[in-house]
Amino acid sequence: MTAHAIIGGTGLTELDGLKISDARQIDTPYGPTSSPILMGNYAGHELLFLARHGHPHRIPPHEVNYRANLWALRQAGADQIIAVNAVGAISPDLSTGDFCVPDQIIDYTSGRKHTFFEGYLEQVTHIDFSYPYDALLRKRLIAAAAAQGFACKNSGTYGCTQGPRLETVAEIRRLERDGCDVVGMTGMPEAALARELGLAYACLALVVNPAAGKGDGVITMHQIEQAVRIGMDKTRKVLARLLAA
Ligand code: HPA
């Protein structure tokens, strides 16, 4: 039995169409989750949903309690985690409104609680993280986006910055030299924590702006908010399609 969970990012603090049967605030050894875990039925399928930034949207990327969120989702029975993340585009292959299902991550964050394996341990534990995302779940996301006819880059490197500010042009040039295709603030440590817990995890990244220096002029919040609004509608369709397949 597999159970899917969505971690909704910016613009997806609730999942329209989710028929909620229960909302559980789960206590974790790591403190409170960003929001209660919603349990319900979406497009005819059982689904768990957690709003990464809280509902309403109030927790910035560097203050999200990623450990509590992942721990609670596992506690609630989830074993397939689909993370929805708004990102800026670095790759010329990507435009606002497109999806990317990344296959690699580079972590540029600092000071986040990034592991369960600390404190008084019986033994030091290292996880393999060569391929940070679950291959099968990625395939299913790619197939669902294609079935909807949405533009989707089927691989790529997600550069995760600390935020909450956006990047400088020079920082984006550096990320580009490093091989990043998209930039966001919430991909890590979430992906690594999921791996530590043995959960299948993949990311559906929605491009909401060209990264700094990649578009005309500066990035405005108005531009991002508009792209989020349009894009999250498409995101919901991809998720419904994935669950139905
Ligand atoms: N940079 C970092 N995070 C983001 C961006 C960006 O340009 N757009 C959406 N999330």
Coordinates of C-alpha atoms and ligand atoms in Angstrom, one line a residue:
M1 CA 0.0 0.0 0.0
T2 CA 1.5 3.3 -1.0
A3 CA 0.3 6.7 0.3
H4 CA 1.0 9.9 -1.5
A5 CA 1.6 13.2 0.2
I6 CA 1.9 16.6 -1.4
I7 CA 4.1 19.3 0.2
G8 CA 2.6 22.5 -1.2
G9 CA 4.9 25.5 -1.6
T10 CA 4.3 29.1 -2.4
G11 CA 0.9 29.5 -4.1
L12 CA -0.2 26.0 -3.0
T13 CA -1.2 26.5 0.6
E14 CA -4.4 24.6 0.0
L15 CA -5.4 22.1 -2.6
D16 CA -8.7 23.1 -4.2
G17 CA -10.7 20.0 -4.8
L18 CA -9.3 18.1 -1.8
K19 CA -12.2 16.6 0.1
I20 CA -10.8 16.8 3.6
S21 CA -11.8 14.0 6.0
D22 CA -9.3 14.8 8.8
A23 CA -6.8 17.5 9.7
R24 CA -4.1 16.2 12.1
Q25 CA -1.7 18.3 14.1
I26 CA 1.0 15.7 14.8
D27 CA 3.5 16.1 17.6
T28 CA 7.1 15.5 16.6
P29 CA 10.3 15.3 18.5
Y30 CA 11.4 18.3 16.3
G31 CA 8.6 20.6 17.2
P32 CA 5.5 21.7 15.3
T33 CA 4.9 21.2 11.6
S34 CA 4.2 24.1 9.3
S35 CA 0.5 23.3 9.3
P36 CA -1.8 20.4 10.2
I37 CA -1.6 17.5 7.8
L38 CA -4.8 17.3 5.8
M39 CA -6.1 13.9 4.9
G40 CA -8.6 13.4 2.2
N41 CA -9.6 12.5 -1.3
Y42 CA -8.3 14.2 -4.3
A43 CA -9.6 13.4 -7.8
G44 CA -10.8 10.0 -6.4
H45 CA -7.6 9.1 -4.6
E46 CA -6.5 9.2 -1.0
L47 CA -4.0 12.0 -0.4
L48 CA -2.2 13.7 2.4
F49 CA -1.4 17.4 2.1
L50 CA 0.9 19.7 4.0
A51 CA 1.4 23.5 3.4
R52 CA 5.2 24.0 3.6
H53 CA 4.9 27.7 4.5
G54 CA 1.8 27.3 6.7
H55 CA -1.7 28.4 5.8
P56 CA -1.9 31.3 5.4
H57 CA 1.5 31.6 3.9
R58 CA 3.7 33.0 6.7
I59 CA 6.8 30.8 7.3
P60 CA 9.8 31.9 5.2
P61 CA 12.0 29.2 3.5
H62 CA 14.8 29.4 6.1
E63 CA 12.4 29.0 9.0
V64 CA 10.4 26.1 7.7
N65 CA 10.6 23.2 10.2
Y66 CA 11.5 20.6 7.5
R67 CA 12.3 17.9 10.0
A68 CA 9.0 18.1 11.7
N69 CA 7.2 18.2 8.4
L70 CA 8.8 15.1 7.0
W71 CA 8.6 13.2 10.3
A72 CA 4.9 13.9 10.6
L73 CA 4.2 12.9 7.1
R74 CA 5.8 9.6 7.6
Q75 CA 4.0 9.2 10.9
A76 CA 0.7 9.9 9.1
G77 CA 1.6 7.0 6.7
A78 CA 3.0 8.7 3.6
D79 CA 5.7 7.0 1.7
Q80 CA 5.6 8.9 -1.6
I81 CA 6.2 12.6 -1.2
I82 CA 5.7 15.1 -4.1
A83 CA 7.2 18.4 -3.3
V84 CA 5.8 21.4 -5.2
N85 CA 8.3 24.3 -5.4
A86 CA 8.2 27.6 -7.2
V87 CA 11.5 28.4 -8.8
G88 CA 13.4 30.9 -10.9
A89 CA 14.6 29.8 -14.3
I90 CA 18.4 29.8 -15.1
S91 CA 18.4 27.4 -18.1
P92 CA 17.4 29.0 -21.4
D93 CA 15.2 25.9 -21.9
L94 CA 12.8 27.2 -19.3
S95 CA 10.2 30.0 -19.4
T96 CA 7.8 31.2 -16.8
G97 CA 4.9 28.8 -16.5
D98 CA 7.0 25.7 -17.4
F99 CA 7.6 22.8 -15.2
C100 CA 10.9 21.1 -14.4
V101 CA 11.3 17.8 -12.7
P102 CA 14.9 18.0 -11.5
D103 CA 17.2 15.0 -11.1
Q104 CA 20.0 16.8 -9.1
I105 CA 20.3 19.4 -6.4
I106 CA 23.1 21.7 -5.1
D107 CA 22.6 22.9 -1.6
Y108 CA 23.7 26.6 -1.0
T109 CA 21.8 26.9 2.2
S110 CA 23.3 27.4 5.6
G111 CA 22.3 27.0 9.2
R112 CA 19.1 25.0 8.6
K113 CA 18.4 21.9 10.7
H114 CA 19.3 19.5 8.0
T115 CA 19.5 16.0 9.5
F116 CA 17.8 13.6 11.8
F117 CA 21.2 11.9 12.5
E118 CA 22.6 14.1 15.2
G119 CA 22.7 14.2 19.0
Y120 CA 23.1 11.0 21.0
L121 CA 23.3 8.4 18.3
E122 CA 24.1 4.7 18.6
Q123 CA 26.2 5.0 15.5
V124 CA 27.2 7.6 12.9
T125 CA 24.9 7.3 9.9
H126 CA 25.5 8.5 6.4
I127 CA 22.9 8.2 3.6
D128 CA 23.7 7.7 -0.1
F129 CA 22.4 10.9 -1.9
S130 CA 24.0 10.4 -5.3
Y131 CA 20.6 10.6 -6.9
P132 CA 18.5 12.8 -4.6
Y133 CA 15.1 12.2 -6.1
D134 CA 13.2 8.9 -6.5
A135 CA 13.5 7.7 -10.1
L136 CA 10.0 6.2 -10.4
L137 CA 8.2 9.1 -8.8
R138 CA 10.1 11.5 -11.1
K139 CA 9.0 9.4 -14.1
R140 CA 5.4 9.5 -13.0
L141 CA 5.5 13.3 -12.6
I142 CA 7.1 13.7 -16.1
A143 CA 4.4 11.4 -17.6
A144 CA 1.6 13.3 -15.9
A145 CA 2.9 16.7 -17.1
A146 CA 3.2 15.4 -20.6
A147 CA -0.2 13.8 -20.5
Q148 CA -1.6 17.3 -19.7
G149 CA 0.4 18.8 -22.6
F150 CA 2.4 21.1 -20.3
A151 CA 6.0 22.1 -21.1
C152 CA 8.2 20.3 -18.7
K153 CA 12.0 20.0 -18.6
N154 CA 12.5 16.3 -17.7
S155 CA 15.8 16.7 -15.8
G156 CA 17.9 19.5 -14.4
T157 CA 19.8 20.7 -11.3
Y158 CA 17.9 22.6 -8.6
G159 CA 20.1 25.1 -6.8
C160 CA 18.8 25.8 -3.4
T161 CA 19.6 29.2 -1.9
Q162 CA 19.1 30.4 1.6
G163 CA 16.7 33.3 1.0
P164 CA 14.5 34.9 1.9
R165 CA 16.0 37.5 -0.5
L166 CA 16.3 36.7 -4.2
E167 CA 19.8 36.3 -5.6
T168 CA 22.2 38.8 -7.2
V169 CA 23.0 38.5 -10.9
A170 CA 26.5 37.4 -10.0
E171 CA 25.1 34.7 -7.7
I172 CA 22.9 33.4 -10.5
R173 CA 26.0 33.4 -12.9
R174 CA 27.8 31.3 -10.3
L175 CA 24.9 28.9 -10.0
E176 CA 24.8 28.7 -13.8
R177 CA 28.5 27.8 -13.9
D178 CA 27.8 25.2 -11.3
G179 CA 25.3 23.6 -13.7
C180 CA 22.0 24.8 -12.0
D181 CA 19.0 25.0 -14.2
V182 CA 16.5 26.3 -11.6
V183 CA 16.9 28.2 -8.4
G184 CA 14.6 28.0 -5.3
M185 CA 14.8 28.2 -1.6
T186 CA 13.0 25.2 -0.3
G187 CA 14.4 22.1 -2.0
M188 CA 16.9 21.5 0.8
P189 CA 17.1 20.1 3.4
E190 CA 13.7 18.6 2.5
A191 CA 15.0 16.2 -0.1
A192 CA 17.8 14.9 2.2
L193 CA 15.5 14.5 5.2
A194 CA 13.1 12.4 3.1
R195 CA 15.9 10.2 2.1
E196 CA 17.0 9.8 5.7
L197 CA 13.5 8.6 6.5
G198 CA 13.5 6.2 3.6
L199 CA 10.6 8.1 1.8
A200 CA 10.3 8.3 -2.0
Y201 CA 10.6 12.0 -2.8
A202 CA 10.4 14.0 -6.1
C203 CA 10.0 17.6 -6.9
L204 CA 7.6 19.3 -9.3
A205 CA 9.2 22.7 -9.8
L206 CA 7.1 25.5 -11.4
V207 CA 9.0 28.4 -13.0
V208 CA 7.5 31.7 -11.8
N209 CA 10.2 34.1 -13.0
P210 CA 13.5 34.3 -14.9
A211 CA 16.3 34.2 -12.3
A212 CA 18.2 37.4 -11.5
G213 CA 19.8 38.8 -14.7
K214 CA 17.9 36.3 -16.9
G215 CA 14.9 38.6 -17.7
D216 CA 14.4 42.2 -18.4
G217 CA 15.1 44.4 -15.4
V218 CA 14.5 43.4 -11.8
I219 CA 12.2 40.7 -10.5
T220 CA 8.9 42.0 -9.0
M221 CA 6.7 40.3 -6.5
H222 CA 3.7 41.2 -8.7
Q223 CA 5.3 39.2 -11.6
I224 CA 5.9 36.2 -9.3
E225 CA 2.4 36.3 -7.8
Q226 CA 0.8 36.3 -11.2
A227 CA 2.8 33.4 -12.4
V228 CA 2.1 31.5 -9.2
R229 CA -1.6 32.0 -9.6
I230 CA -1.7 30.7 -13.2
G231 CA 0.9 28.0 -12.6
M232 CA -0.7 26.4 -9.5
D233 CA -3.8 25.7 -11.5
K234 CA -1.7 23.7 -13.9
T235 CA 0.1 22.1 -10.9
R236 CA -3.2 20.8 -9.6
K237 CA -3.9 19.2 -12.9
V238 CA -0.6 17.4 -13.0
L239 CA -1.1 16.1 -9.5
A240 CA -4.6 14.8 -10.3
R241 CA -3.3 13.1 -13.5
L242 CA -0.4 11.5 -11.5
L243 CA -2.8 10.1 -8.9
A244 CA -5.2 8.8 -11.6
A245 CA -2.5 7.0 -13.6
Ligands
HPA1 N1 15.2 32.6 -6.7 C1 15.0 31.8 -5.6 N2 13.9 31.3 -5.2 C2 12.8 31.5 -6.0 C3 12.9 32.3 -7.2 C4 14.2 32.8 -7.5 O1 14.4 33.5 -8.6 N3 11.7 32.3 -7.8 C5 10.9 31.6 -7.0 N4 11.6 31.1 -5.9

